[in-house]
Coordinates of C-alpha atoms in Angstrom, one line a residue:
Chain A
M1344 CA 29.8 125.8 229.7
R1345 CA 27.1 125.5 232.3
D1346 CA 24.6 126.6 229.7
Q1347 CA 25.8 124.3 227.1
V1348 CA 26.0 120.9 228.7
P1349 CA 23.0 120.1 231.1
Y1350 CA 25.0 117.4 232.9
V1351 CA 27.6 120.0 233.8
G1352 CA 25.2 122.8 234.3
R1353 CA 23.2 121.0 236.9
L1354 CA 26.3 121.0 239.2
G1355 CA 25.6 124.7 239.7
I1356 CA 29.3 125.6 239.9
E1357 CA 29.9 129.2 240.9
I1358 CA 32.8 131.6 240.2
M1359 CA 34.4 132.9 243.4
G1360 CA 37.6 134.4 242.0
W1361 CA 38.9 135.3 238.6
E1362 CA 42.2 136.7 237.7
R1363 CA 44.7 136.2 234.9
G1364 CA 45.9 132.6 235.1
K1365 CA 44.0 131.7 238.3
V1366 CA 40.4 130.8 238.9
T1367 CA 38.5 129.8 242.1
L1368 CA 35.2 127.9 241.8
R1369 CA 32.6 126.6 244.2
L1370 CA 30.7 123.4 243.8
P1371 CA 27.6 123.7 246.1
P1372 CA 26.5 120.5 247.9
S1373 CA 23.3 118.8 246.8
E1374 CA 21.6 115.5 247.3
E1375 CA 22.4 114.7 243.8
I1376 CA 26.2 114.5 244.1
L1377 CA 26.4 112.9 247.5
R1378 CA 27.7 109.4 247.9
P1379 CA 26.6 107.1 250.7
G1380 CA 28.5 108.1 253.9
G1381 CA 27.9 111.8 253.0
T1382 CA 30.8 112.4 250.7
I1383 CA 30.9 113.9 247.2
C1384 CA 31.1 111.7 244.1
G1385 CA 34.1 111.7 241.8
P1386 CA 32.4 112.7 238.6
A1387 CA 31.2 115.9 240.2
M1388 CA 34.8 116.7 241.3
F1389 CA 36.0 115.9 237.8
G1390 CA 33.4 118.3 236.4
L1391 CA 34.7 121.0 238.8
A1392 CA 38.3 120.4 237.6
D1393 CA 37.4 120.3 233.9
I1394 CA 35.5 123.7 234.2
A1395 CA 38.3 125.2 236.3
F1396 CA 41.0 124.4 233.7
Y1397 CA 38.8 125.8 230.9
G1398 CA 38.2 128.9 233.1
V1399 CA 42.0 129.4 233.5
I1400 CA 42.5 129.3 229.8
M1401 CA 39.6 131.8 229.2
S1402 CA 41.2 134.1 231.9
L1403 CA 44.3 134.2 229.7
I1404 CA 43.2 134.1 226.1
G1405 CA 39.4 134.6 226.2
R1406 CA 36.7 132.3 225.0
V1407 CA 38.2 129.4 223.0
E1408 CA 35.3 127.4 221.5
L1409 CA 37.3 124.5 220.3
A1410 CA 39.7 123.8 223.2
V1411 CA 39.5 120.1 224.2
T1412 CA 40.8 118.3 227.2
T1413 CA 43.5 115.9 226.3
D1414 CA 44.3 114.5 229.7
L1415 CA 43.0 115.0 233.3
N1416 CA 44.7 113.3 236.2
M1417 CA 43.0 113.4 239.6
H1418 CA 44.3 112.2 243.0
F1419 CA 41.7 111.9 245.7
L1420 CA 43.3 112.7 249.0
R1421 CA 40.7 112.8 251.7
R1422 CA 37.0 112.1 252.0
P1423 CA 35.2 115.3 251.3
K1424 CA 32.6 116.5 253.8
P1425 CA 29.0 116.9 252.6
V1426 CA 29.5 120.6 252.2
A1427 CA 30.6 122.8 249.3
L1428 CA 33.9 122.2 247.6
I1429 CA 36.2 125.1 246.7
G1430 CA 38.6 124.5 243.8
E1431 CA 41.5 126.8 242.9
A1432 CA 43.2 126.3 239.5
R1433 CA 46.3 127.9 238.1
C1434 CA 48.0 127.9 234.8
L1435 CA 51.3 126.1 234.7
K1436 CA 52.0 126.6 231.0
M1437 CA 50.2 128.5 228.2
G1438 CA 51.7 127.5 224.9
A1439 CA 50.7 127.9 221.3
K1440 CA 49.2 124.4 221.1
L1441 CA 48.8 123.2 224.7
A1442 CA 47.7 124.7 228.0
I1443 CA 48.5 122.9 231.3
G1444 CA 47.2 123.6 234.7
D1445 CA 46.9 122.2 238.2
M1446 CA 44.4 122.7 241.0
L1447 CA 43.6 121.8 244.6
I1448 CA 40.1 121.2 245.8
W1449 CA 39.1 121.5 249.5
S1450 CA 35.9 121.4 251.6
E1451 CA 34.5 124.9 252.3
G1452 CA 35.6 126.0 255.8
E1453 CA 38.9 124.3 255.4
G1454 CA 41.8 125.2 253.2
P1455 CA 44.3 124.0 250.5
D1456 CA 46.5 122.4 253.2
R1457 CA 43.6 120.0 253.8
A1458 CA 42.8 119.4 250.2
V1459 CA 40.4 116.6 249.2
A1460 CA 41.7 116.3 245.7
H1461 CA 44.5 117.4 243.4
A1462 CA 44.1 117.6 239.6
V1463 CA 46.4 118.3 236.7
G1464 CA 45.2 118.6 233.2
T1465 CA 46.1 119.5 229.6
Y1466 CA 44.0 121.3 227.0
A1467 CA 44.7 121.3 223.3
L1468 CA 44.1 124.7 221.7
P1469 CA 42.8 125.2 218.2
P1470 CA 45.4 126.2 215.6
D1471 CA 43.9 129.5 214.6
R1472 CA 43.8 130.9 218.1
S1473 CA 47.3 132.3 217.8
A1474 CA 46.0 135.1 215.6
Q1475 CA 44.0 136.4 218.6
V1476 CA 46.7 136.0 221.2
L1477 CA 49.8 137.8 222.1
G1478 CA 52.6 136.5 224.2
A1479 CA 51.9 132.8 224.1
E1480 CA 55.0 130.7 224.5
S1481 CA 55.8 128.4 221.6
Chain B
M444 CA 26.2 102.6 242.6
R445 CA 23.6 103.8 240.2
D446 CA 21.0 103.6 242.9
Q447 CA 23.1 105.4 245.5
V448 CA 24.3 108.6 243.8
P449 CA 21.7 110.3 241.7
Y450 CA 24.3 112.2 239.7
V451 CA 25.9 108.9 238.6
G452 CA 22.6 107.1 238.4
R453 CA 21.2 109.5 235.8
L454 CA 23.9 108.4 233.4
G455 CA 21.9 105.2 232.9
I456 CA 25.0 103.1 232.5
E457 CA 24.3 99.5 231.5
I458 CA 26.3 96.3 232.0
M459 CA 27.2 94.5 228.8
G460 CA 29.8 92.1 229.9
W461 CA 30.9 90.7 233.3
E462 CA 33.6 88.2 234.0
R463 CA 36.3 87.9 236.6
G464 CA 38.6 90.9 236.2
K465 CA 37.0 92.3 233.1
V466 CA 33.8 94.4 232.8
T467 CA 32.2 96.0 229.8
L468 CA 29.7 98.9 230.2
R469 CA 27.6 101.0 228.0
L470 CA 26.9 104.7 228.4
P471 CA 23.7 105.6 226.4
P472 CA 23.7 108.9 224.6
S473 CA 21.3 111.6 225.9
E474 CA 20.8 115.3 225.5
E475 CA 22.0 115.7 229.0
I476 CA 25.6 114.7 228.4
L477 CA 26.1 116.1 224.9
R478 CA 28.5 119.0 224.4
P479 CA 28.1 121.5 221.6
G480 CA 29.2 120.0 218.4
G481 CA 27.5 116.7 219.3
T482 CA 30.2 115.1 221.5
I483 CA 30.0 113.6 224.9
C484 CA 31.2 115.6 228.0
G485 CA 34.2 114.6 230.0
P486 CA 32.5 114.2 233.4
A487 CA 30.2 111.5 231.9
M488 CA 33.2 109.6 230.7
F489 CA 34.8 110.0 234.0
G490 CA 31.7 108.5 235.6
L491 CA 31.8 105.6 233.2
A492 CA 35.4 104.9 234.1
D493 CA 34.9 105.2 237.8
I494 CA 32.0 102.7 237.8
A495 CA 33.9 100.4 235.5
F496 CA 36.9 100.2 237.8
Y497 CA 34.6 99.6 240.8
G498 CA 32.9 96.9 238.8
V499 CA 36.2 95.2 238.0
I500 CA 36.9 95.1 241.7
M501 CA 33.5 93.7 242.5
S502 CA 34.0 91.0 239.8
L503 CA 37.0 89.8 241.7
I504 CA 36.2 90.2 245.4
G505 CA 32.5 91.0 245.6
R506 CA 30.8 94.1 247.0
V507 CA 33.3 96.3 248.8
E508 CA 31.5 99.1 250.5
L509 CA 34.4 101.2 251.5
A510 CA 36.6 101.1 248.4
V511 CA 37.6 104.6 247.4
T512 CA 39.2 105.9 244.2
T513 CA 42.7 107.2 245.0
D514 CA 43.6 108.3 241.5
L515 CA 42.1 108.4 238.0
N516 CA 44.0 109.4 234.9
M517 CA 42.1 109.9 231.7
H518 CA 43.5 110.7 228.2
F519 CA 41.0 111.9 225.6
L520 CA 42.0 110.6 222.3
R521 CA 39.3 111.4 219.8
R522 CA 36.1 113.4 219.7
P523 CA 33.3 110.9 220.6
K524 CA 30.4 110.7 218.3
P525 CA 26.9 111.5 219.7
V526 CA 26.2 107.8 220.1
A527 CA 26.6 105.4 223.0
L528 CA 30.0 104.8 224.5
I529 CA 31.3 101.3 225.2
G530 CA 34.0 101.0 228.0
E531 CA 35.9 97.9 228.7
A532 CA 37.9 97.8 231.9
R533 CA 40.4 95.1 233.1
C534 CA 42.2 94.6 236.4
L535 CA 46.0 95.1 236.2
K536 CA 46.7 94.4 239.9
M537 CA 44.5 93.2 242.7
G538 CA 46.5 93.6 245.9
A539 CA 45.7 93.5 249.6
K540 CA 45.5 97.3 249.8
L541 CA 45.3 98.6 246.3
A542 CA 43.5 97.6 243.0
I543 CA 44.6 99.1 239.7
G544 CA 42.9 98.8 236.4
D545 CA 42.9 100.4 232.9
M546 CA 40.2 100.7 230.3
L547 CA 39.5 101.9 226.8
I548 CA 36.3 103.7 225.8
W549 CA 35.0 103.8 222.2
S550 CA 31.9 104.9 220.3
E551 CA 29.4 102.2 219.7
G552 CA 29.8 100.8 216.2
E553 CA 33.5 101.3 216.3
G554 CA 36.1 99.4 218.4
P555 CA 39.0 99.7 220.8
D556 CA 41.4 100.5 218.0
R557 CA 39.5 103.7 217.5
A558 CA 39.2 104.5 221.2
V559 CA 38.0 107.9 222.3
A560 CA 39.5 107.7 225.8
H561 CA 41.9 105.7 227.9
A562 CA 41.7 105.6 231.6
V563 CA 43.8 104.1 234.4
G564 CA 42.9 104.2 238.0
T565 CA 43.6 103.0 241.5
Y566 CA 41.2 102.0 244.3
A567 CA 42.2 101.7 248.0
L568 CA 40.5 98.7 249.6
P569 CA 39.4 98.7 253.2
P570 CA 41.7 96.9 255.6
D571 CA 39.2 94.2 256.7
R572 CA 38.4 93.0 253.3
S573 CA 41.3 90.5 253.4
A574 CA 39.2 88.3 255.7
Q575 CA 36.7 87.8 252.8
V576 CA 39.2 87.2 250.0
L577 CA 41.5 84.5 249.0
G578 CA 44.3 84.8 246.6
A579 CA 45.0 88.5 246.7
E580 CA 48.6 89.4 246.2
S581 CA 50.3 91.4 248.9
Chain C
M1438 CA 68.3 107.8 221.4
R1439 CA 70.7 105.4 223.1
D1440 CA 73.5 107.1 221.2
Q1441 CA 72.5 110.6 222.0
V1442 CA 71.9 110.6 225.8
P1443 CA 74.5 108.7 227.8
Y1444 CA 72.1 108.4 230.8
V1445 CA 69.6 106.6 228.6
G1446 CA 72.2 104.8 226.6
R1447 CA 73.8 103.1 229.6
L1448 CA 70.5 101.3 230.2
G1449 CA 71.3 99.1 227.2
I1450 CA 67.7 98.8 226.1
E1451 CA 67.2 96.3 223.2
I1452 CA 64.6 96.1 220.5
M1453 CA 62.7 92.8 220.6
G1454 CA 59.8 93.5 218.3
W1455 CA 58.9 96.2 215.9
E1456 CA 55.8 96.6 213.8
R1457 CA 53.6 99.6 212.8
G1458 CA 52.2 101.0 216.0
K1459 CA 53.6 98.4 218.4
V1460 CA 57.1 98.1 219.8
T1461 CA 58.6 95.6 222.3
L1462 CA 61.7 96.4 224.2
R1463 CA 64.0 94.7 226.7
L1464 CA 65.8 96.3 229.6
P1465 CA 68.6 94.1 230.7
P1466 CA 69.3 93.7 234.4
S1467 CA 72.4 95.3 235.8
E1468 CA 73.9 96.2 239.2
E1469 CA 73.4 99.8 238.2
I1470 CA 69.7 99.8 238.2
L1471 CA 69.0 97.5 241.0
R1472 CA 67.4 98.8 244.2
P1473 CA 68.1 97.2 247.6
G1474 CA 65.9 94.1 247.8
G1475 CA 66.8 93.2 244.3
T1476 CA 64.2 95.2 242.4
I1477 CA 64.6 97.6 239.5
C1478 CA 64.6 101.3 240.1
G1479 CA 61.8 103.6 238.9
P1480 CA 63.9 105.9 236.7
A1481 CA 65.1 103.0 234.6
M1482 CA 61.5 101.9 234.0
F1483 CA 60.6 105.5 233.1
G1484 CA 63.5 105.4 230.6
L1485 CA 62.1 102.2 229.1
A1486 CA 58.7 103.7 228.8
D1487 CA 59.9 107.0 227.3
I1488 CA 62.0 105.2 224.6
A1489 CA 59.1 102.8 223.9
F1490 CA 56.7 105.6 223.2
Y1491 CA 59.2 107.3 221.0
G1492 CA 59.7 104.0 219.2
V1493 CA 56.0 103.6 218.6
I1494 CA 55.9 107.0 217.0
M1495 CA 58.9 106.2 214.8
S1496 CA 57.2 102.9 213.8
L1497 CA 54.4 105.0 212.4
I1498 CA 55.9 108.1 210.9
G1499 CA 59.7 107.6 210.9
R1500 CA 62.3 109.6 212.8
V1501 CA 60.9 112.8 214.3
E1502 CA 63.7 114.8 215.7
L1503 CA 61.7 117.3 217.6
A1504 CA 59.0 115.1 219.2
V1505 CA 58.8 115.9 223.0
T1506 CA 57.1 114.1 225.8
T1507 CA 54.3 116.2 227.2
D1508 CA 53.1 113.8 229.9
L1509 CA 54.0 110.4 231.2
N1510 CA 52.0 108.6 233.8
M1511 CA 53.3 105.4 235.4
H1512 CA 51.6 103.0 237.8
F1513 CA 53.8 100.5 239.6
L1514 CA 51.9 97.3 240.1
R1515 CA 54.3 94.7 241.5
R1516 CA 57.9 94.5 242.6
P1517 CA 60.0 93.6 239.6
K1518 CA 62.3 90.7 240.0
P1519 CA 66.1 91.3 239.4
V1520 CA 65.8 90.0 235.9
A1521 CA 65.3 91.7 232.5
L1522 CA 62.1 93.7 232.0
I1523 CA 60.0 93.4 228.8
G1524 CA 57.9 96.4 227.8
E1525 CA 55.3 96.4 225.0
A1526 CA 54.0 99.7 223.9
R1527 CA 51.2 100.4 221.4
C1528 CA 49.8 103.6 219.8
L1529 CA 46.4 104.7 221.0
K1530 CA 46.2 107.8 218.8
M1531 CA 48.4 109.3 216.2
G1532 CA 47.2 112.7 215.5
A1533 CA 48.6 115.7 213.6
K1534 CA 49.8 117.4 216.8
L1535 CA 49.8 114.7 219.5
A1536 CA 50.6 111.0 219.7
I1537 CA 49.4 108.9 222.7
G1538 CA 50.4 105.4 223.7
D1539 CA 50.2 103.0 226.5
M1540 CA 52.3 100.0 227.6
L1541 CA 52.7 97.2 230.0
I1542 CA 56.1 96.2 231.5
W1543 CA 56.7 92.7 233.0
S1544 CA 59.6 90.6 234.3
E1545 CA 61.2 88.4 231.6
G1546 CA 59.8 84.9 232.1
E1547 CA 56.4 86.2 233.1
G1548 CA 53.8 87.9 230.9
P1549 CA 51.6 91.0 230.6
D1550 CA 49.0 89.4 233.0
R1551 CA 51.7 89.8 235.7
A1552 CA 52.8 93.3 234.7
V1553 CA 55.0 95.2 237.1
A1554 CA 54.2 98.6 235.6
H1555 CA 51.7 100.3 233.3
A1556 CA 52.5 103.6 231.5
V1557 CA 50.5 106.0 229.4
G1558 CA 52.1 109.0 227.7
T1559 CA 51.7 111.8 225.2
Y1560 CA 54.2 113.2 222.7
A1561 CA 53.8 116.5 221.0
L1562 CA 54.8 116.4 217.3
P1563 CA 56.6 119.2 215.5
P1564 CA 54.3 121.2 213.2
D1565 CA 56.1 120.5 210.0
R1566 CA 56.0 116.8 210.2
S1567 CA 52.6 116.7 208.5
A1568 CA 54.4 117.3 205.2
Q1569 CA 56.1 113.9 205.6
V1570 CA 53.1 111.9 206.8
L1571 CA 50.1 110.5 205.2
G1572 CA 47.0 109.4 207.1
A1573 CA 47.4 111.1 210.4
E1574 CA 44.1 111.9 212.1
S1575 CA 43.5 115.6 212.8
Chain D
M1004 CA 69.0 106.4 248.1
R1005 CA 71.9 107.9 246.2
D1006 CA 74.1 105.4 247.9
Q1007 CA 71.9 102.4 247.2
V1008 CA 71.1 102.6 243.5
P1009 CA 74.0 103.6 241.3
Y1010 CA 71.8 104.7 238.4
V1011 CA 70.1 107.2 240.8
G1012 CA 73.3 108.0 242.6
R1013 CA 75.2 109.1 239.5
L1014 CA 72.6 111.9 239.1
G1015 CA 74.4 113.7 242.0
I1016 CA 71.2 115.2 243.4
E1017 CA 71.8 117.6 246.2
I1018 CA 69.5 118.7 249.1
M1019 CA 68.9 122.5 249.1
G1020 CA 66.0 122.7 251.6
W1021 CA 64.5 120.4 254.1
E1022 CA 61.5 121.1 256.3
R1023 CA 58.6 119.1 257.5
G1024 CA 56.5 118.2 254.4
K1025 CA 58.6 120.2 252.0
V1026 CA 61.9 119.3 250.3
T1027 CA 63.9 121.3 247.7
L1028 CA 66.5 119.4 245.6
R1029 CA 69.0 120.3 242.9
L1030 CA 69.9 118.2 239.9
P1031 CA 73.3 119.4 238.6
P1032 CA 73.8 119.5 234.9
S1033 CA 76.1 117.0 233.3
E1034 CA 77.0 115.7 229.8
E1035 CA 75.4 112.5 230.9
I1036 CA 71.8 113.7 231.2
L1037 CA 71.8 116.2 228.3
R1038 CA 69.7 115.5 225.2
P1039 CA 70.6 116.8 221.8
G1040 CA 69.6 120.5 221.7
G1041 CA 71.0 121.0 225.2
T1042 CA 68.0 120.0 227.2
I1043 CA 67.7 117.5 230.1
C1044 CA 66.4 114.0 229.5
G1045 CA 63.1 112.8 231.0
P1046 CA 64.5 109.9 233.1
A1047 CA 66.7 112.2 235.0
M1048 CA 63.8 114.4 235.9
F1049 CA 61.8 111.4 236.9
G1050 CA 64.7 110.4 239.2
L1051 CA 64.6 113.9 240.7
A1052 CA 60.8 113.6 241.3
D1053 CA 61.0 110.1 242.8
I1054 CA 63.7 111.1 245.2
A1055 CA 61.9 114.3 246.1
F1056 CA 58.7 112.5 247.0
Y1057 CA 60.6 110.0 249.1
G1058 CA 62.4 112.9 250.8
V1059 CA 59.1 114.5 251.7
I1060 CA 57.9 111.3 253.3
M1061 CA 61.2 111.1 255.3
S1062 CA 60.8 114.7 256.4
L1063 CA 57.5 113.7 258.0
I1064 CA 58.0 110.2 259.3
G1065 CA 61.7 109.4 259.1
R1066 CA 63.3 106.7 257.1
V1067 CA 60.8 104.2 255.7
E1068 CA 62.7 101.3 254.1
L1069 CA 59.8 99.7 252.4
A1070 CA 57.9 102.6 250.9
V1071 CA 57.3 102.0 247.3
T1072 CA 56.1 104.4 244.5
T1073 CA 52.7 103.4 243.3
D1074 CA 52.1 106.0 240.7
L1075 CA 54.1 109.0 239.3
N1076 CA 52.6 111.4 236.8
M1077 CA 54.8 114.0 235.1
H1078 CA 53.8 116.8 232.8
F1079 CA 56.6 118.4 230.8
L1080 CA 55.9 122.1 230.4
R1081 CA 58.9 123.8 228.8
R1082 CA 62.2 122.7 227.4
P1083 CA 64.7 122.8 230.3
K1084 CA 67.9 124.8 229.8
P1085 CA 71.3 123.0 230.0
V1086 CA 71.7 124.2 233.6
A1087 CA 70.8 122.7 237.0
L1088 CA 67.2 121.9 237.8
I1089 CA 65.6 122.8 241.1
G1090 CA 62.7 120.8 242.3
E1091 CA 60.4 121.6 245.2
A1092 CA 58.1 118.9 246.5
R1093 CA 55.4 119.2 249.1
C1094 CA 53.2 116.7 250.8
L1095 CA 49.5 116.8 249.9
K1096 CA 48.4 113.9 252.1
M1097 CA 50.2 111.7 254.6
G1098 CA 47.9 108.9 255.5
A1099 CA 48.3 105.6 257.3
K1100 CA 48.7 103.7 254.0
L1101 CA 49.4 106.2 251.3
A1102 CA 51.4 109.4 251.0
I1103 CA 50.7 111.8 248.0
G1104 CA 52.8 114.8 247.0
D1105 CA 53.3 117.2 244.1
M1106 CA 56.2 119.2 242.9
L1107 CA 57.4 121.8 240.4
I1108 CA 60.8 121.6 238.7
W1109 CA 62.4 124.7 237.1
S1110 CA 65.8 125.7 235.6
E1111 CA 68.2 127.3 238.1
G1112 CA 68.1 131.0 237.7
E1113 CA 64.4 131.0 236.9
G1114 CA 61.5 130.2 239.3
P1115 CA 58.4 128.0 239.8
D1116 CA 56.3 130.4 237.6
R1117 CA 58.5 129.2 234.7
A1118 CA 58.4 125.5 235.7
V1119 CA 59.7 123.0 233.2
A1120 CA 57.9 120.1 234.7
H1121 CA 55.1 119.2 237.2
A1122 CA 54.9 115.9 239.0
V1123 CA 52.4 114.2 241.3
G1124 CA 53.0 110.9 242.9
T1125 CA 51.8 108.3 245.4
Y1126 CA 53.8 106.2 247.8
A1127 CA 52.5 103.1 249.6
L1128 CA 53.8 102.9 253.2
P1129 CA 54.5 99.6 254.9
P1130 CA 51.8 98.4 257.3
D1131 CA 54.0 98.5 260.4
R1132 CA 55.1 102.0 260.1
S1133 CA 52.1 103.2 262.1
A1134 CA 53.8 102.0 265.3
Q1135 CA 56.6 104.6 264.7
V1136 CA 54.4 107.5 263.7
L1137 CA 52.1 109.9 265.5
G1138 CA 49.6 112.1 263.8
A1139 CA 49.1 110.3 260.5
E1140 CA 45.6 110.7 259.1
S1141 CA 43.7 107.5 258.5

């Protein structure tokens, strides 16, 4: 995903943790994504969430070229510090047609109990993926 | 906003319409925001929505330095074409503490009845803005 | 729907307008759904939205027994008066798998520019409905 | 809340757990809230979420008469069984003006890893509550 869309790639998002159904990512700080007052802009956090949810799907069913986001809801909880953001996403439901996940995002050095944002999102999966996958719920 | 956050500024968003409580913006196409398959990436659409809602608030009460997004919910309806996106945002509620708006986004050359995305979002307004403003609902 | 779920049926929701892709409903006031202070409780408004979105789908493709809500997002804008609520829902996207709509709800005697709530929601459609339907987008 | 709004009271929601910032509720099954096919209707789940978020605020700052829901976003993940629902809500942010929480809802006998719904919501707090409260973040 980083390689394919320059606007997302330039965020430089890094993978910190990767297990089935749970992905932890890091968004490094940069001049580019800072807002006045030293906080991190919303579109960068949205990019982090979008990649994290896609990562969670990949952790469960492998690369899915045609998965598309159908909704993404973000709540901004606290002003992020001008440091890296850590985002941890989990799968809430992996179905045959839809995958739904949620995540918390916090400033590096703090933890999920001091989250700066919460996101929940849905991905639509392509119809032919079922051939590749075992165990998806209907 | 374009001037203050490079990551948002590089989207090159243009103002097409501006009236009290309603703002129309244009997100020009670029290699940078295209996804494989020739569609426009989610974070760029999120940036368009975030700026549009902030613009709607400005159209009603002027520049508000400390307004912060508290939630933003996007539904992605159709695959955008690799052309400019037009987004039209309106104010649903301008209160003393919160402003809420919604918007439709469509591919240039089409219209809102073929929207590619719908967004709804909330901004928290700073407490001292009430001094500057007349007519806000409580 | 009113007949099938007593908890929804007791709301006594009435159809005021019905055209392809657009449905207007009325939620009559009652002691049952009033909150202290004389305003209407959230679950009743949620019921109104849920039925309205289902109605919009029916207006486009007829009765769909197995359609299920996958997400519903409501913003509460103003305190409703203790009078009837009017809700107008429209279809934003009717696809083969998902239908998405939004709606405004206002107090009877006022209008959509003084909406008390905004909702957006997604329904998942059963796979075999495509046989019955012409013209759905993929 | 159960006492004050009959439409909510008739759900018969019970408190199962109560600690600072975390509340667990139980929605008993009844003919009234069942949908055809033996599943539980959306408005009842919305009522459960709305009460749970209000309970979380009360667990932190006591009774707040004038708190109002400003947004509530639900994702429906799986078809609930015709048994009781358990909902566990936590506080994500308790600020001076806004409180935000999320929750998972599952069928009794199962667990949060098989959640039937996820909700996130925001409450606006009355301005004068700050007098009563210590430790809220700004």
